[in-house]
Tab-separated table of C-alpha atoms and ligand atoms in Angstrom:
chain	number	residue	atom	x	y	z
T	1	UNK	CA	-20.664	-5.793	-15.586
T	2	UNK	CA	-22.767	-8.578	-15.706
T	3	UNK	CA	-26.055	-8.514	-18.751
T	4	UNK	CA	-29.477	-8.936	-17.378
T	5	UNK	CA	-29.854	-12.427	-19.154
T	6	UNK	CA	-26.400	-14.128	-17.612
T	7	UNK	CA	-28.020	-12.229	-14.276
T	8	UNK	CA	-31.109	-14.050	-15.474
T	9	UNK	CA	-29.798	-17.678	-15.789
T	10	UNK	CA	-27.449	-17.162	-12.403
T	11	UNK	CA	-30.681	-16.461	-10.798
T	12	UNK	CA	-32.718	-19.417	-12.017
T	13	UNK	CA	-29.617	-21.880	-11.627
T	14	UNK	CA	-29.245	-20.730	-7.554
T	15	UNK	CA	-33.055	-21.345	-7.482
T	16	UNK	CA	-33.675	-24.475	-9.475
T	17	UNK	CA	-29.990	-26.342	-9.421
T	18	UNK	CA	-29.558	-28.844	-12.504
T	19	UNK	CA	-29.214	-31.481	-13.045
T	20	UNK	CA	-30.393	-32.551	-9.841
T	21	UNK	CA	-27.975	-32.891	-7.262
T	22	UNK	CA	-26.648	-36.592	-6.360
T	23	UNK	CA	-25.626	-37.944	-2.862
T	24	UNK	CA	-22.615	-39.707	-3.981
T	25	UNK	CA	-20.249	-39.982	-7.259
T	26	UNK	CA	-19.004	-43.567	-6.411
T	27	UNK	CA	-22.344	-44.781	-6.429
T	28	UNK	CA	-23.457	-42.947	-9.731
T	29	UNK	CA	-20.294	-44.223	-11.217
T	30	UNK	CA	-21.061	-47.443	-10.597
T	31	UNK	CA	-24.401	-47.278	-11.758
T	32	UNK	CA	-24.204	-45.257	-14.740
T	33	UNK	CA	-20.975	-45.668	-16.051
T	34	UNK	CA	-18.048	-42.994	-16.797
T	35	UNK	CA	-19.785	-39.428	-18.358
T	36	UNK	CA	-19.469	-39.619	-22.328
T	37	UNK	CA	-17.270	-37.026	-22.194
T	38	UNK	CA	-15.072	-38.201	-19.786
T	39	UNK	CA	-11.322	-38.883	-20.975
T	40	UNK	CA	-11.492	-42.313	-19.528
T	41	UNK	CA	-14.392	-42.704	-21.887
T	42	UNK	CA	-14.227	-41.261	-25.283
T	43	UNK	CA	-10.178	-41.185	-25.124
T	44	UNK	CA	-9.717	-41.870	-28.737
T	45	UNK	CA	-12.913	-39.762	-29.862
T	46	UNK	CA	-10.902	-36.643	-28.218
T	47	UNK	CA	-7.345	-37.689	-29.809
T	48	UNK	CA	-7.541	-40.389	-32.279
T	49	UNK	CA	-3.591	-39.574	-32.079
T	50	UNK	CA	-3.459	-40.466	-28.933
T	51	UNK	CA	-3.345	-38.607	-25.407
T	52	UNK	CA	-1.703	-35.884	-25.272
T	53	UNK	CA	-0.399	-36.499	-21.379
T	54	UNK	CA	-1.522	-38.352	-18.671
T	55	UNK	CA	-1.967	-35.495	-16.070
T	56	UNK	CA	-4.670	-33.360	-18.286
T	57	UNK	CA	-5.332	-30.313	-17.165
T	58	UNK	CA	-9.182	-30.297	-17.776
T	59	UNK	CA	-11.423	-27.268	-17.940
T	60	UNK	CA	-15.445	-28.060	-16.963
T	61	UNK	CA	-17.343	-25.160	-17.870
T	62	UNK	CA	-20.685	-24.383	-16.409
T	63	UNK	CA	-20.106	-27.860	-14.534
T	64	UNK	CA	-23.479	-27.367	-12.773
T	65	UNK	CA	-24.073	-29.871	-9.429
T	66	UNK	CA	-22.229	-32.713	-10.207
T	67	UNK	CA	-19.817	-32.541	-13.310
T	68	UNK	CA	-16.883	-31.893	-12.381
T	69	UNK	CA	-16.548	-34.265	-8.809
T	70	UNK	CA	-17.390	-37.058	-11.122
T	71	UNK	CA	-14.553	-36.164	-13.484
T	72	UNK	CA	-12.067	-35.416	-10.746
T	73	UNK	CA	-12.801	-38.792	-9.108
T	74	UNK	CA	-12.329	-40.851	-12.127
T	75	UNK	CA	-9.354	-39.485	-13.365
T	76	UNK	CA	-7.473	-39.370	-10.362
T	77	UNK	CA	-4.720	-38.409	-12.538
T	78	UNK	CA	-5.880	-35.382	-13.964
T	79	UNK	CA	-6.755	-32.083	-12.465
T	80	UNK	CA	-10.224	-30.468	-12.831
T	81	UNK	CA	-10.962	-27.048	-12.625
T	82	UNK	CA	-15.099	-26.529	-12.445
T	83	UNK	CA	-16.565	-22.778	-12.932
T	84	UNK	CA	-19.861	-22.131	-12.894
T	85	UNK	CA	-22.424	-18.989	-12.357
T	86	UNK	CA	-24.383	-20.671	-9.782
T	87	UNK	CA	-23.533	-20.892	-6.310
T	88	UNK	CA	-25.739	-23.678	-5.385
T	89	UNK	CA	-24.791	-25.645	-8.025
T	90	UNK	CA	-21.176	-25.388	-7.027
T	91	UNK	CA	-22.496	-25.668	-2.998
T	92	UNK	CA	-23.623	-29.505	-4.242
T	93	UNK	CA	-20.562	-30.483	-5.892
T	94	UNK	CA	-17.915	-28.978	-3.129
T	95	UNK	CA	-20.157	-31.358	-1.116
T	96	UNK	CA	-19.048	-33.875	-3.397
T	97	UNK	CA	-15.523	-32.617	-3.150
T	98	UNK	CA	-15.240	-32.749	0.548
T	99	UNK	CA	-16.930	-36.622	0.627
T	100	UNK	CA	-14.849	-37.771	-1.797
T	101	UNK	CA	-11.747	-36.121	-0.788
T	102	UNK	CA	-10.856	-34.674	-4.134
T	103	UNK	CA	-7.870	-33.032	-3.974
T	104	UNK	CA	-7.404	-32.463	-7.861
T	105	UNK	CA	-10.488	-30.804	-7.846
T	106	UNK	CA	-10.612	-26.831	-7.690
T	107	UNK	CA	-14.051	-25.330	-8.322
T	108	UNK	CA	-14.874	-21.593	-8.715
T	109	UNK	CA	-18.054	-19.132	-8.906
T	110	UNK	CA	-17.428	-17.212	-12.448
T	111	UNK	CA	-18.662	-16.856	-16.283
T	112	UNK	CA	-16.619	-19.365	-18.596
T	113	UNK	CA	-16.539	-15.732	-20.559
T	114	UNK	CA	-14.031	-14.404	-18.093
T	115	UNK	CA	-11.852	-17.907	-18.066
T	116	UNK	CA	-9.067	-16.101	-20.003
T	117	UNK	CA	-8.502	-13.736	-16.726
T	118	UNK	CA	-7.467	-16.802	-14.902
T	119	UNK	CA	-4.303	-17.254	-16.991
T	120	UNK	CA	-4.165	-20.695	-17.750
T	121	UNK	CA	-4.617	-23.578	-20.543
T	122	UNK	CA	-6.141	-26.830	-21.132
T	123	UNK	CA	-6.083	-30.041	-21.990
T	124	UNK	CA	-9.481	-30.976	-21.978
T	125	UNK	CA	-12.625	-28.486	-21.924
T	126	UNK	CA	-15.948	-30.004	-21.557
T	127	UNK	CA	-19.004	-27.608	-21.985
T	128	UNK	CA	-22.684	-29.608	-21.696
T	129	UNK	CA	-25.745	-27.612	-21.955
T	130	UNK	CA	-24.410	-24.484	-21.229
T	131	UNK	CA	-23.352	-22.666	-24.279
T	132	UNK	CA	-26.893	-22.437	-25.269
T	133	UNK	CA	-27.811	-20.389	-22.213
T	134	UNK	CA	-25.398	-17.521	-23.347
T	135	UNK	CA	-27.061	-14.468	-25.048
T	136	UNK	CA	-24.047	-14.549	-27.181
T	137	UNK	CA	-23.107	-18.413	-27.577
T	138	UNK	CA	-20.212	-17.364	-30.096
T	139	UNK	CA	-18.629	-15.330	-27.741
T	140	UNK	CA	-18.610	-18.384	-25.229
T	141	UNK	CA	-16.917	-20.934	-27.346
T	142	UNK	CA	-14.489	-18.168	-28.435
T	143	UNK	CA	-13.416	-17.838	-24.484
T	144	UNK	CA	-13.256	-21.494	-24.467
T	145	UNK	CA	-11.196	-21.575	-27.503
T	146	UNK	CA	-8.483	-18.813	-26.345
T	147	UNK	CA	-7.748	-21.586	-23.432
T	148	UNK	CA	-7.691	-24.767	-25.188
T	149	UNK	CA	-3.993	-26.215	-25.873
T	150	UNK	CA	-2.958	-26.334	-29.211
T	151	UNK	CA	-2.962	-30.469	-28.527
T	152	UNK	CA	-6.173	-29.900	-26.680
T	153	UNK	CA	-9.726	-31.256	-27.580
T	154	UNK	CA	-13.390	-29.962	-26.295
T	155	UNK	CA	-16.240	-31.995	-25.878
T	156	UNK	CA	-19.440	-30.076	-26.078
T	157	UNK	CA	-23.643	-30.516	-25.927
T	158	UNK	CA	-25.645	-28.116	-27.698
T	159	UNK	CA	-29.509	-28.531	-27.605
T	160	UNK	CA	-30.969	-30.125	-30.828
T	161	UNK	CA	-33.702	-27.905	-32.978
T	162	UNK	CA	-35.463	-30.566	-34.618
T	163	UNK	CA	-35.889	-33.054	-31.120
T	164	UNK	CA	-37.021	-29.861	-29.254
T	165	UNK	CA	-39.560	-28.220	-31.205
T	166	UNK	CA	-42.490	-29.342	-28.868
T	167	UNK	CA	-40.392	-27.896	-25.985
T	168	UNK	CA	-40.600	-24.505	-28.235
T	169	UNK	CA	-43.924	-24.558	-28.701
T	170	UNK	CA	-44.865	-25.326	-24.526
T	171	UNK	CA	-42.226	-22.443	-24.034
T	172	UNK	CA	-44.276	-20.393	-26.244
T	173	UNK	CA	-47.522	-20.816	-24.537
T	174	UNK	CA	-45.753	-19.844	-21.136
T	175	UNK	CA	-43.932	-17.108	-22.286
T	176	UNK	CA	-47.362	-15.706	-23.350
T	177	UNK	CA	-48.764	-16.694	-20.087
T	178	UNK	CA	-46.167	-14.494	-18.283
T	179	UNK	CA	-45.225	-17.471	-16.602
T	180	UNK	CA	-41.373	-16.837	-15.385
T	181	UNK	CA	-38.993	-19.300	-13.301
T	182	UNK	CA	-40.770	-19.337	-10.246
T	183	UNK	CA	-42.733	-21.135	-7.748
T	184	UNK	CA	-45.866	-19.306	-9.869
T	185	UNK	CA	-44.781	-20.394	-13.269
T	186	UNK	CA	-43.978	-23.607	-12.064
T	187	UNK	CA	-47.564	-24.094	-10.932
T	188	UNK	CA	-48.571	-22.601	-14.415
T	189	UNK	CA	-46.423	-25.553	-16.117
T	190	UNK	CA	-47.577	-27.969	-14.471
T	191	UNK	CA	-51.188	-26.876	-14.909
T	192	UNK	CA	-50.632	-26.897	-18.812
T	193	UNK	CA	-48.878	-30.180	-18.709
T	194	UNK	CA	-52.027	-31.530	-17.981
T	195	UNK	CA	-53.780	-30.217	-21.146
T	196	UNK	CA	-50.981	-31.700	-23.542
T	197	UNK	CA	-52.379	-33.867	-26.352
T	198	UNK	CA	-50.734	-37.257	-26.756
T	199	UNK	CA	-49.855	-36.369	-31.028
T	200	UNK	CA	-48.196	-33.236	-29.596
T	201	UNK	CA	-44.113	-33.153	-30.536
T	202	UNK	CA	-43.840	-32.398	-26.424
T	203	UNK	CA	-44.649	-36.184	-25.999
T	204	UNK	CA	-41.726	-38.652	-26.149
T	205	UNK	CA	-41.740	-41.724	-29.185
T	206	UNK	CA	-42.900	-43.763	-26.062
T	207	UNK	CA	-46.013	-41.472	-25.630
T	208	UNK	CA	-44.553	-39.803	-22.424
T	209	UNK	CA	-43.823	-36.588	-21.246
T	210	UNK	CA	-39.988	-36.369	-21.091
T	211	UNK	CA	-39.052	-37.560	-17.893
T	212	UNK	CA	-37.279	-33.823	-17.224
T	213	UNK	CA	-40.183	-32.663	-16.293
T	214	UNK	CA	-41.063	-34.721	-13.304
T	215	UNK	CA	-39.536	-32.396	-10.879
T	216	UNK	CA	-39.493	-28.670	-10.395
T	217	UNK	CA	-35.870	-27.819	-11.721
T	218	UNK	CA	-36.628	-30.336	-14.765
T	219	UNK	CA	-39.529	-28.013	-15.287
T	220	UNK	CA	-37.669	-25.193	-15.278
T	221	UNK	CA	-34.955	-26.045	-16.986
T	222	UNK	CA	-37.170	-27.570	-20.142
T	223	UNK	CA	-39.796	-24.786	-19.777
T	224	UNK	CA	-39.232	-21.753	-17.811
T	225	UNK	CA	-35.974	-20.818	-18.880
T	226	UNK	CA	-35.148	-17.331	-19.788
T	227	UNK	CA	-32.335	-17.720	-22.444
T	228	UNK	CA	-32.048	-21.265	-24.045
T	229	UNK	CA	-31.822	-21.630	-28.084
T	230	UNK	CA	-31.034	-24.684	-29.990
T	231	UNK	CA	-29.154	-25.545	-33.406
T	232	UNK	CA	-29.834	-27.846	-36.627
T	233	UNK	CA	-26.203	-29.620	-37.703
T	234	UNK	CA	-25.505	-27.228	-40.375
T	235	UNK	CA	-25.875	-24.073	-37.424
T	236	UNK	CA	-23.398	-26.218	-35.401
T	237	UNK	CA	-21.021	-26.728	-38.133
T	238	UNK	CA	-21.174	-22.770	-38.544
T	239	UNK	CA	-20.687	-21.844	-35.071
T	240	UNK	CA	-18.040	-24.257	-34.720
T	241	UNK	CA	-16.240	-22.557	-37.788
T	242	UNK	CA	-16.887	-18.895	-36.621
T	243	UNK	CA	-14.714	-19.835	-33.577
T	244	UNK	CA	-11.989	-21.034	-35.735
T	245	UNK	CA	-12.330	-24.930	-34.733
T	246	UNK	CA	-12.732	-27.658	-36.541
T	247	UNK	CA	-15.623	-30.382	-36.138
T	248	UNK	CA	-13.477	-34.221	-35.019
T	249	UNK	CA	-16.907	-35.779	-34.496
T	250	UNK	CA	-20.112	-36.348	-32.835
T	251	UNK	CA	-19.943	-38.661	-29.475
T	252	UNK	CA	-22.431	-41.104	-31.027
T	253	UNK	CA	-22.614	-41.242	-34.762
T	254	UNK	CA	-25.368	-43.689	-34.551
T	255	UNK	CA	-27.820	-41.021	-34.013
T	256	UNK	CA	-26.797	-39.274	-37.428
T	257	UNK	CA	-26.547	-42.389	-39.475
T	258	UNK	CA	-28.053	-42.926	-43.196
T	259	UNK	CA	-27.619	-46.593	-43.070
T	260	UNK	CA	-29.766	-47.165	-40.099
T	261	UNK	CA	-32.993	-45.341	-41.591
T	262	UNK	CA	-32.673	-45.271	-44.842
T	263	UNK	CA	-31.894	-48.124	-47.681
T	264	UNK	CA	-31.938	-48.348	-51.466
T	265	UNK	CA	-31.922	-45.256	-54.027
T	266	UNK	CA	-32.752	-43.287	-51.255
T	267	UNK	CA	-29.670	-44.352	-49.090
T	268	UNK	CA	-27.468	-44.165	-52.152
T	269	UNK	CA	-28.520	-40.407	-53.098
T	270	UNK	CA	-28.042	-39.456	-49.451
T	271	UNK	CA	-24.682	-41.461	-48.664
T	272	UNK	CA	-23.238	-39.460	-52.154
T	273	UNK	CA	-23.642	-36.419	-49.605
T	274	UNK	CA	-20.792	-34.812	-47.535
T	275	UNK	CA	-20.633	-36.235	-44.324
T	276	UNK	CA	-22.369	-32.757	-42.213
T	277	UNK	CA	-25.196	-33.103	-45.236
T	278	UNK	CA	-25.746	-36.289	-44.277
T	279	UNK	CA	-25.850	-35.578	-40.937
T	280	UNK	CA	-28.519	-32.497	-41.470
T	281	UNK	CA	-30.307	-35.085	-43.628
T	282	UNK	CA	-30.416	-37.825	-41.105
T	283	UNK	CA	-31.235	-35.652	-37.828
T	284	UNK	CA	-34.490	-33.469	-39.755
T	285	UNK	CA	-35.523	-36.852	-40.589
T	286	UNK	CA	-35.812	-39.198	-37.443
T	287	UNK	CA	-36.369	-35.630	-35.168
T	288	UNK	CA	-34.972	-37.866	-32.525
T	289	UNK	CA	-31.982	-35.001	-31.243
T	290	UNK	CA	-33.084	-33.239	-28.709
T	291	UNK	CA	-29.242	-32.985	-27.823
T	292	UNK	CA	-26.174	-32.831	-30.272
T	293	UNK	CA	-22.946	-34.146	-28.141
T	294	UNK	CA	-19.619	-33.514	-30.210
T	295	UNK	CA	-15.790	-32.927	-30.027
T	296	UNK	CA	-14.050	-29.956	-31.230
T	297	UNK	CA	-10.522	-29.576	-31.580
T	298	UNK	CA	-8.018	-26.472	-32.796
T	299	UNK	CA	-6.901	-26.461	-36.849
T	300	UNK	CA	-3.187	-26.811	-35.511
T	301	UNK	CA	-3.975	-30.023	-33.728
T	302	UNK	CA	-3.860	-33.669	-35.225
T	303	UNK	CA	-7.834	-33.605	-35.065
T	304	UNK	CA	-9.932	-34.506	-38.261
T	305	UNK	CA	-12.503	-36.057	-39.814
T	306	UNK	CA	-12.350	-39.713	-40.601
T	307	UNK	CA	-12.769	-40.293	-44.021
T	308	UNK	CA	-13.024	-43.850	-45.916
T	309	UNK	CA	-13.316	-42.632	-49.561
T	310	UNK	CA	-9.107	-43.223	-49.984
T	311	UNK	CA	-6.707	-46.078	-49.168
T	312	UNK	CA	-5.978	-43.130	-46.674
T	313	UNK	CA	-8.140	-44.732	-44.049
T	314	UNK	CA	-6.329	-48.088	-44.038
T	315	UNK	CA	-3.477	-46.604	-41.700
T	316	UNK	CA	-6.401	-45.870	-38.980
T	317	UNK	CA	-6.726	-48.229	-36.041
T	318	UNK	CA	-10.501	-49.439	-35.752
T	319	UNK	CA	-11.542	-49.592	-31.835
T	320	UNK	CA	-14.620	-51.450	-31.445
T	321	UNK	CA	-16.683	-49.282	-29.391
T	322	UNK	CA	-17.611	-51.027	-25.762
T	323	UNK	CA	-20.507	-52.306	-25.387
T	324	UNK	CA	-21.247	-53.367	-28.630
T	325	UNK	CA	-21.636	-57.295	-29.602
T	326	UNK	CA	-21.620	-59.777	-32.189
T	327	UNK	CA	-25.502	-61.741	-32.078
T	328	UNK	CA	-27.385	-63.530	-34.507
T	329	UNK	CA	-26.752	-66.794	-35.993
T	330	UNK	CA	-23.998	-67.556	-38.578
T	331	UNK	CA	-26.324	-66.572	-41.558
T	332	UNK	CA	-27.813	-63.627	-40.434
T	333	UNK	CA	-25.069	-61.833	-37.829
T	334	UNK	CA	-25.605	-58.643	-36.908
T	335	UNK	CA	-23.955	-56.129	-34.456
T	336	UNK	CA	-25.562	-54.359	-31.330
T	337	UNK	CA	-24.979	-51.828	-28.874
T	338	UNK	CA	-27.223	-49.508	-27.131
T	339	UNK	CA	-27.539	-45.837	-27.666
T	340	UNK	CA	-28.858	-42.965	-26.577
T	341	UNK	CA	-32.057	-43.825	-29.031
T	342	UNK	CA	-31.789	-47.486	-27.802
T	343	UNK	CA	-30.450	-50.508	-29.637
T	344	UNK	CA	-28.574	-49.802	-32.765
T	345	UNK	CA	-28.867	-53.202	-34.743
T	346	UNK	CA	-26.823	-53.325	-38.089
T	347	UNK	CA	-26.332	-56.779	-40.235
T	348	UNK	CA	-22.932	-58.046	-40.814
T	349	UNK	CA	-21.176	-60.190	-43.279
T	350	UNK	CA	-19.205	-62.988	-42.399
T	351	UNK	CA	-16.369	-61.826	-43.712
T	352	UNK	CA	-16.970	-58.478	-41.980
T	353	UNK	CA	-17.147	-60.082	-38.927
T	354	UNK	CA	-13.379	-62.205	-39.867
T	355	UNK	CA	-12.022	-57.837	-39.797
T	356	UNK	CA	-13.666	-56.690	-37.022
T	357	UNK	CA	-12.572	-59.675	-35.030
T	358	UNK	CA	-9.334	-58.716	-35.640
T	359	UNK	CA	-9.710	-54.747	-34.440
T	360	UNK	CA	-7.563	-55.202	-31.156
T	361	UNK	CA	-7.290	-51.332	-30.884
T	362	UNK	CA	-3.445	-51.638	-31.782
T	363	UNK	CA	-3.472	-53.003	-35.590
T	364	UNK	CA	-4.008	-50.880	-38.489
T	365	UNK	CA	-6.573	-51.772	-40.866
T	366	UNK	CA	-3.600	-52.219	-43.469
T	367	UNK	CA	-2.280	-54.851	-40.532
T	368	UNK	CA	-5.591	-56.633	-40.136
T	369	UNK	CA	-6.214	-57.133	-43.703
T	370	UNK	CA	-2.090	-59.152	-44.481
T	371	UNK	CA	-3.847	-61.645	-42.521
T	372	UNK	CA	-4.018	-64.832	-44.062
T	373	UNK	CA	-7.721	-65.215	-44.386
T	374	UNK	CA	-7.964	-62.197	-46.602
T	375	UNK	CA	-5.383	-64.113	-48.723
T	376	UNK	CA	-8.589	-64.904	-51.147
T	377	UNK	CA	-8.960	-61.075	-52.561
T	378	UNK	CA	-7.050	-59.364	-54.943
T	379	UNK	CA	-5.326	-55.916	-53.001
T	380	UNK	CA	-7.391	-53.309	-55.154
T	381	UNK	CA	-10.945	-55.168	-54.344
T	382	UNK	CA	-9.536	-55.580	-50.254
T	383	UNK	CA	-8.959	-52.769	-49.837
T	384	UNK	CA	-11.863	-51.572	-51.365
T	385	UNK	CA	-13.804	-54.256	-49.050
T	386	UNK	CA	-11.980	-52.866	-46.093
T	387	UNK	CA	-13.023	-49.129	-47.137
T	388	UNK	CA	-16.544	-50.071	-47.254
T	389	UNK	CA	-16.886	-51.856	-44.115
T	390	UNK	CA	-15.152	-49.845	-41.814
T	391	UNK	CA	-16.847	-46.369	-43.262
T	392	UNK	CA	-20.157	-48.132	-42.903
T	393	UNK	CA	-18.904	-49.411	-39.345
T	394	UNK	CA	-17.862	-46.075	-38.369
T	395	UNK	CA	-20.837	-43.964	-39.556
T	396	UNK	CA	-22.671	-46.722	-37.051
T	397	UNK	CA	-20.465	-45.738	-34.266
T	398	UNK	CA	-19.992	-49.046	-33.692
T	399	UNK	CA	-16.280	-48.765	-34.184
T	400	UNK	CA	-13.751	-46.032	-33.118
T	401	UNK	CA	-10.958	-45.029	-35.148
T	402	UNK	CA	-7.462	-43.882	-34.277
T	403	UNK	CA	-4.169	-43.136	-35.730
T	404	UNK	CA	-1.164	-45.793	-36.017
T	405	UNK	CA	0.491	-46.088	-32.350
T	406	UNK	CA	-2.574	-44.695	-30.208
I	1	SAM	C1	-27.897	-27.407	-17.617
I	1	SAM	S1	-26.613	-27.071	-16.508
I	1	SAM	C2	-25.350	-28.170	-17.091
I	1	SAM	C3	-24.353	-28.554	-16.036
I	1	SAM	C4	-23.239	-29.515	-16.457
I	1	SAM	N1	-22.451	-29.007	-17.537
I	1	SAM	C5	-23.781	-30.861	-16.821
I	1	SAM	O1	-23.763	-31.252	-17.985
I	1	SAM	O2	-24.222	-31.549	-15.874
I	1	SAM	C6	-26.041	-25.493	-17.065
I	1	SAM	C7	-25.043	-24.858	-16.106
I	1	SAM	O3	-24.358	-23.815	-16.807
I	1	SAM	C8	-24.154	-22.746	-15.896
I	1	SAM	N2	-23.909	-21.502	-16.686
I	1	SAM	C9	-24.767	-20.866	-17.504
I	1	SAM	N3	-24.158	-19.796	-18.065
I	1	SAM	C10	-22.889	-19.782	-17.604
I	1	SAM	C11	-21.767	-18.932	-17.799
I	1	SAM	N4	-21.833	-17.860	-18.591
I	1	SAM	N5	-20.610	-19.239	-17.174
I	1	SAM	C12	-20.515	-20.310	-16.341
I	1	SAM	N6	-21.561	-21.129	-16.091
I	1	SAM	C13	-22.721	-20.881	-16.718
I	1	SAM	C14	-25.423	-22.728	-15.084
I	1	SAM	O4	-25.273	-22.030	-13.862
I	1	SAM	C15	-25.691	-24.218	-14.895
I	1	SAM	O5	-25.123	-24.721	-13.718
């Protein structure tokens, strides 16, 4: 038996399909670039030990229009299993199915809280905006959990409290206005939306409204919806542990990162933190996550934490993460990618820039550092050098780390 509020969000999702459906995942490949989440993408993010196999069996759960098509077709290798509550949504991407001729691709109307029925396991299980639609969110990543592989690794997207309170309040207002998810309370929205000061949290850091809400389902989806909630990083790091997981890391830590807004005392106190206090620290400060995108694996798995506060660290491979580049001139060098929030810009030593030149994604940092132009430094204060730089580098997210042989 189906609740009311899962009845609720199939409903709306027939209705009002999101994301908005897209004409053709070759083109939006090639325009946007591989998903986050993709394998091909954050590979080492979802097993710094390395892939488990090349034929994943991957799980996309509430895939929505066009998810799981654009997984299937750029991992040719893998097969794809989408499930989703809404048959619309799953109408758009068998269209995608059939253009693309995705044979790997299976796709199925059903609640990711009956997946254990289906009898099987998975290598990958990716879960974006959906878990935060359940009226019991626990008992979704539980289901997802049962299926994962031992080996396996989840990537996931919960809403973020502190980047969405505007979207709370407008919520609010409708909700009192008995506005539901219809053609009527779409009219209501858009009505209000008019009336919206430019200091209110609604309004973007550009002074816009978010650009979700310049069509219906956007509207919906932001402001109509009848179940949606949203979590600060120490709810995450609960929910994560109630399901028996364990937190490998977020997709960009760049958006959780001390160093980039803070310096001095300040930076110190909060750096002396644990990493998930920093992280709470960081994301009630800039109130810049209205998203939180992360990777969860099992406790029996080779997933963790990186951590640079040991010599530990200097068997980890650094990756440098794509995109990102060495500018400035030779006394003032910095490194640059863009993010989610735009360009993350951090300054860099010369002799930060002689490691990181060497990261070729196969050499340990222990391997980089026996190279003849650290020859100068005595081993205790290298490999204290090397600590520092590449925990500073990774709480950037401007390098990846994996194990020895990934
Ligand atoms: C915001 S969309 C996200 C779609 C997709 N994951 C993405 O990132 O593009 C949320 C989707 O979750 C689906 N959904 C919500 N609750 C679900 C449930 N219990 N089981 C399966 N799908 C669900 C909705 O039908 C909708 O298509």
């Amino acid at each position: 038996m189906v609740d009311t509020i899962t009845e609720a969000v199939r409903k709306q999702y027939e209705a009002y399909s999101y994301p908005p459906p897209i004409e053709d995942a070759e083109s939006f490949l090639r325009k946007w670039g591989p998903l986050t989440c993709d394998p091909k993408f954050a590979g080492i993010q979802l097993w710094p030990e390395g892939r488990p196999r090349q034929d994943l069996r991957i799980l996309c759960a509430g895939c929505g229009s066009s998810q799981a098509p654009l997984i299937a077709l750029n991992n040719p290798d893998c097969t794809v299993l989408g499930i989703d509550l809404s048959e619309t949504s799953l109408g758009h991407s068998k269209r995608l199915r059939d253009r693309h001729r995705l044979a790997n691709l299976e796709l199925r109307q059903m609640s990711l809280l009956d997946v254990a029925a289906l009898k099987r396991s998975f290598d990958l299980i990716l879960c974006t905006g959906v878990l935060h639609h359940l009226p019991d969110p626990d008992a979704g990543l539980k289901a997802l959990a049962d299926v994962l592989d031992p080996s396996g690794s989840m990537a996931i997207m919960l809403y973020g409290k502190a980047g969405r309170a505007g979207i709370y309040l407008v919520q609010d207002i409708l909700r009192r206005l008995g506005a539901g998810p219809n053609a009527e309370g779409l009219g209501m929205a858009r009505e209000l939306l008019k009336f919206i000061p430019p200091h209110h949290y609604l309004i973007s850091t550009t002074g816009k409204l978010p650009n979700d809400l310049a069509d219906d389902a956007g509207i919906v989806d932001m402001l109509l919806h009848p179940q949606d909630r949203a979590y600060s990083v120490p709810e995450i790091m609960a929910f994560v542990e109630a399901a028996g997981l364990i937190f490998s890391g977020w997709s960009d830590n760049a958006l959780y990162c001390a160093d980039r807004f803070l310096s001095g005392e300040m930076l110190e106190r909060v750096l002396a933190l644990p990493a998930a206090e920093q992280w709470a620290v960081i994301d009630n400060l800039t109130v810049l996550n209205d998203r939180h995108d992360f990777f969860l694996r099992k406790p029996q798995s080779a997933g963790f934490l990186m951590r640079f506060d040991t010599d530990e660290c200097l068997s980890y491979v650094p990756h440098v993460r794509s995109g990102t580049r060495l500018a400035g001139d030779i006394n003032s060098l910095v490194l640059t990618r863009t993010s989610l929030q735009g360009e993350v810009v951090i300054p860099i030593s010369r002799s930060e820039a002689l490691l990181l030149e060497r990261a070729d994604g196969k050499k340990s940092i222990s391997e980089i550092l026996s190279h003849s132009v650290f020859a100068g430094f005595e081993p205790g204060q290298r490999n204290s050098f090397a600590r520092a730089v590449c925990g500073r580098m990774w709480r950037s997210g401007h390098v990846l780390f994996g194990r020895s042989g990934t």
